[in-house]
């Protein structure tokens, strides 16, 4: 199985517990691949994919918004931001729907950097219900509306990470690695 998860957390824990119950049902057992952000190489590859898909635009922040995870599993998100910045992307900011940094920290960072516009990008495999309910302009408390209310003009890229070929390659590599003895 290859979970379509960004980070390890309680959802992966539940999946692994479920998978272990099926070990004897399949010859060779059950193999489970790693989430997207599982290694330093993943961080480099994902940061490059994001940077290629979203080139620097002067005066504009790139705001990656992830779901977030419980139990301290948000560290890989923060490490991804560090990797993007190490690759020269001072325009990147990270926000989490569940956890920190939240919208207030993101807004403060954008303003402190002197940027007046931002593009919100879901740091999620697909741009589904979270994007529609919590990011998009039509949501009264959505991040796009909150940024605008704070004086930052914001648009929203509706593509999930799964639309990027390099991201699909990382997941495929994880699935292949899980199959190796």
Short mmCIF file of C-alpha atoms in Angstrom, two decimals:
data_model
loop_
_atom_site.label_atom_id
_atom_site.label_comp_id
_atom_site.label_asym_id
_atom_site.label_seq_id
_atom_site.Cartn_x
_atom_site.Cartn_y
_atom_site.Cartn_z
CA UNK A 1 0.00 0.00 0.00
CA UNK A 2 1.15 3.52 -0.69
CA UNK A 3 -0.57 6.04 1.56
CA UNK A 4 -1.27 9.42 -0.01
CA UNK A 5 -0.11 11.22 3.12
CA UNK A 6 2.19 14.22 3.33
CA UNK A 7 3.58 13.45 6.81
CA UNK A 8 3.53 10.60 9.28
CA UNK A 9 1.02 11.08 12.08
CA UNK A 10 -2.04 9.52 13.64
CA UNK A 11 -3.54 8.65 10.23
CA UNK A 12 -0.44 6.66 9.27
CA UNK A 13 -0.40 5.01 12.70
CA UNK A 14 -4.01 3.87 12.18
CA UNK A 15 -3.19 2.61 8.68
CA UNK A 16 -0.18 0.63 9.90
CA UNK A 17 -2.28 -0.93 12.66
CA UNK A 18 -4.94 -1.93 10.12
CA UNK A 19 -2.34 -3.27 7.70
CA UNK A 20 -0.71 -5.42 10.38
CA UNK A 21 -4.03 -7.24 10.80
CA UNK A 22 -3.83 -8.34 7.17
CA UNK A 23 -0.25 -9.66 7.27
CA UNK A 24 -1.28 -13.32 7.07
CA UNK A 25 -3.90 -12.78 4.38
CA UNK A 26 -1.37 -12.20 1.60
CA UNK A 27 1.66 -14.25 0.61
CA UNK A 28 4.64 -12.13 1.52
CA UNK A 29 2.65 -9.94 3.91
CA UNK A 30 1.66 -6.32 3.50
CA UNK A 31 4.11 -3.56 2.57
CA UNK A 32 3.35 0.07 3.36
CA UNK A 33 5.20 2.95 1.71
CA UNK A 34 6.34 6.11 3.47
CA UNK A 35 4.50 9.46 3.41
CA UNK A 36 5.69 12.18 1.02
CA UNK A 37 8.00 14.01 3.45
CA UNK A 38 9.92 11.13 5.01
CA UNK A 39 13.60 11.83 4.29
CA UNK A 40 16.07 14.58 3.53
CA UNK A 41 15.99 13.49 -0.12
CA UNK A 42 12.18 13.82 -0.13
CA UNK A 43 12.47 17.33 1.27
CA UNK A 44 14.93 18.33 -1.49
CA UNK A 45 12.84 16.73 -4.24
CA UNK A 46 9.54 18.19 -3.02
CA UNK A 47 11.07 21.65 -2.54
CA UNK A 48 12.45 21.55 -6.10
CA UNK A 49 9.08 20.46 -7.48
CA UNK A 50 7.29 23.28 -5.68
CA UNK A 51 9.90 25.83 -6.74
CA UNK A 52 9.64 24.75 -10.38
CA UNK A 53 5.85 24.85 -10.34
CA UNK A 54 5.81 28.24 -8.60
CA UNK A 55 8.71 30.45 -9.74
CA UNK A 56 9.60 33.56 -7.77
CA UNK A 57 7.35 36.50 -8.53
CA UNK A 58 8.75 39.80 -7.24
CA UNK A 59 6.67 41.33 -4.46
CA UNK A 60 4.60 38.15 -4.05
CA UNK A 61 4.68 35.58 -1.25
CA UNK A 62 4.20 31.89 -1.91
CA UNK A 63 2.15 30.50 0.97
CA UNK A 64 2.10 26.72 1.29
CA UNK A 65 -0.84 25.57 3.40
CA UNK A 66 -0.83 22.06 4.80
CA UNK A 67 -3.44 20.22 6.79
CA UNK A 68 -1.17 19.66 9.76
CA UNK A 69 -0.92 16.59 11.96
CA UNK A 70 -1.30 15.73 15.60
CA UNK A 71 1.28 14.38 17.99
CA UNK A 72 4.24 16.51 16.96
CA UNK A 73 4.20 15.22 13.39
CA UNK A 74 4.35 18.73 11.90
CA UNK A 75 8.17 18.82 11.88
CA UNK A 76 8.47 17.65 8.24
CA UNK A 77 6.35 20.62 7.12
CA UNK A 78 8.74 22.98 8.90
CA UNK A 79 11.73 21.12 7.45
CA UNK A 80 10.26 21.60 3.97
CA UNK A 81 10.09 25.36 4.54
CA UNK A 82 13.71 25.29 5.73
CA UNK A 83 14.69 23.40 2.57
CA UNK A 84 12.87 25.88 0.32
CA UNK A 85 14.64 28.76 2.05
CA UNK A 86 17.99 26.94 1.74
CA UNK A 87 17.26 26.71 -2.00
CA UNK A 88 16.92 30.53 -2.07
CA UNK A 89 13.15 30.88 -1.68
CA UNK A 90 12.84 33.67 0.88
CA UNK A 91 9.38 34.38 -0.58
CA UNK A 92 7.97 31.10 0.83
CA UNK A 93 5.83 30.87 3.92
CA UNK A 94 4.18 27.89 5.58
CA UNK A 95 0.82 27.69 7.30
CA UNK A 96 -1.05 24.77 8.81
CA UNK A 97 -4.79 24.37 9.17
CA UNK A 98 -4.22 22.27 12.29
CA UNK A 99 -1.22 23.49 14.24
CA UNK A 100 1.38 26.20 14.00
CA UNK A 101 2.21 28.31 12.16
CA UNK A 102 -1.33 29.45 11.54
CA UNK A 103 -2.82 32.27 9.49
CA UNK A 104 -1.75 34.98 11.96
CA UNK A 105 1.91 33.96 11.81
CA UNK A 106 1.77 33.73 8.02
CA UNK A 107 0.15 37.16 7.70
CA UNK A 108 2.72 38.67 10.07
CA UNK A 109 5.59 37.10 8.11
CA UNK A 110 4.30 38.37 4.78
CA UNK A 111 3.89 41.90 6.13
CA UNK A 112 7.30 41.83 7.84
CA UNK A 113 8.86 40.83 4.52
CA UNK A 114 7.20 43.85 2.88
CA UNK A 115 5.19 41.75 0.44
CA UNK A 116 1.77 42.99 -0.61
CA UNK A 117 0.47 39.99 -2.52
CA UNK A 118 0.41 36.25 -1.97
CA UNK A 119 -0.45 33.03 -3.74
CA UNK A 120 -1.91 30.32 -1.56
CA UNK A 121 -0.88 26.80 -2.58
CA UNK A 122 -2.35 23.71 -0.95
CA UNK A 123 0.38 21.56 0.54
CA UNK A 124 -1.99 18.62 0.09
CA UNK A 125 -2.14 15.85 -2.47
CA UNK A 126 -5.45 17.08 -3.86
CA UNK A 127 -7.23 20.40 -3.67
CA UNK A 128 -10.46 19.07 -2.20
CA UNK A 129 -12.80 20.06 0.58
CA UNK A 130 -10.16 21.63 2.85
CA UNK A 131 -9.23 24.02 0.08
CA UNK A 132 -12.85 24.92 -0.67
CA UNK A 133 -13.83 25.29 3.00
CA UNK A 134 -10.71 26.76 4.55
CA UNK A 135 -8.67 28.50 1.89
CA UNK A 136 -10.90 29.74 -0.91
CA UNK A 137 -12.27 33.26 -1.06
CA UNK A 138 -15.87 32.03 -0.86
CA UNK A 139 -15.29 30.71 2.66
CA UNK A 140 -16.09 33.53 5.12
CA UNK A 141 -13.19 32.61 7.40
CA UNK A 142 -11.00 31.26 4.60
CA UNK A 143 -7.34 32.12 4.46
CA UNK A 144 -7.73 34.02 1.22
CA UNK A 145 -10.39 36.28 2.77
CA UNK A 146 -8.36 36.71 5.97
CA UNK A 147 -5.26 37.74 4.05
CA UNK A 148 -7.27 40.26 2.06
CA UNK A 149 -8.80 41.64 5.25
CA UNK A 150 -5.25 42.11 6.57
CA UNK A 151 -4.27 44.09 3.46
CA UNK A 152 -2.54 41.30 1.53
CA UNK A 153 -4.05 40.68 -1.91
CA UNK A 154 -4.25 36.91 -2.30
CA UNK A 155 -5.03 34.42 -5.01
CA UNK A 156 -5.35 30.66 -4.75
CA UNK A 157 -3.74 27.97 -6.86
CA UNK A 158 -6.30 25.15 -6.91
CA UNK A 159 -3.80 22.43 -7.88
CA UNK A 160 -2.89 19.84 -5.29
CA UNK A 161 0.66 18.50 -5.08
CA UNK A 162 -0.49 15.35 -6.86
CA UNK A 163 -0.74 17.36 -10.07
CA UNK A 164 3.06 17.70 -10.14
CA UNK A 165 4.90 14.82 -11.88
CA UNK A 166 7.88 15.09 -9.52
CA UNK A 167 5.60 14.56 -6.51
CA UNK A 168 4.07 11.47 -8.10
CA UNK A 169 7.62 10.19 -8.65
CA UNK A 170 8.44 10.55 -4.94
CA UNK A 171 5.35 8.52 -4.03
CA UNK A 172 6.21 5.90 -6.66
CA UNK A 173 9.75 5.63 -5.27
CA UNK A 174 8.30 5.12 -1.78
CA UNK A 175 6.02 2.35 -3.04
CA UNK A 176 8.94 0.65 -4.80
CA UNK A 177 11.09 0.90 -1.66
CA UNK A 178 8.33 -0.70 0.42
CA UNK A 179 8.35 -3.71 -1.91
CA UNK A 180 12.07 -4.34 -1.54
CA UNK A 181 12.94 -7.14 0.90
#
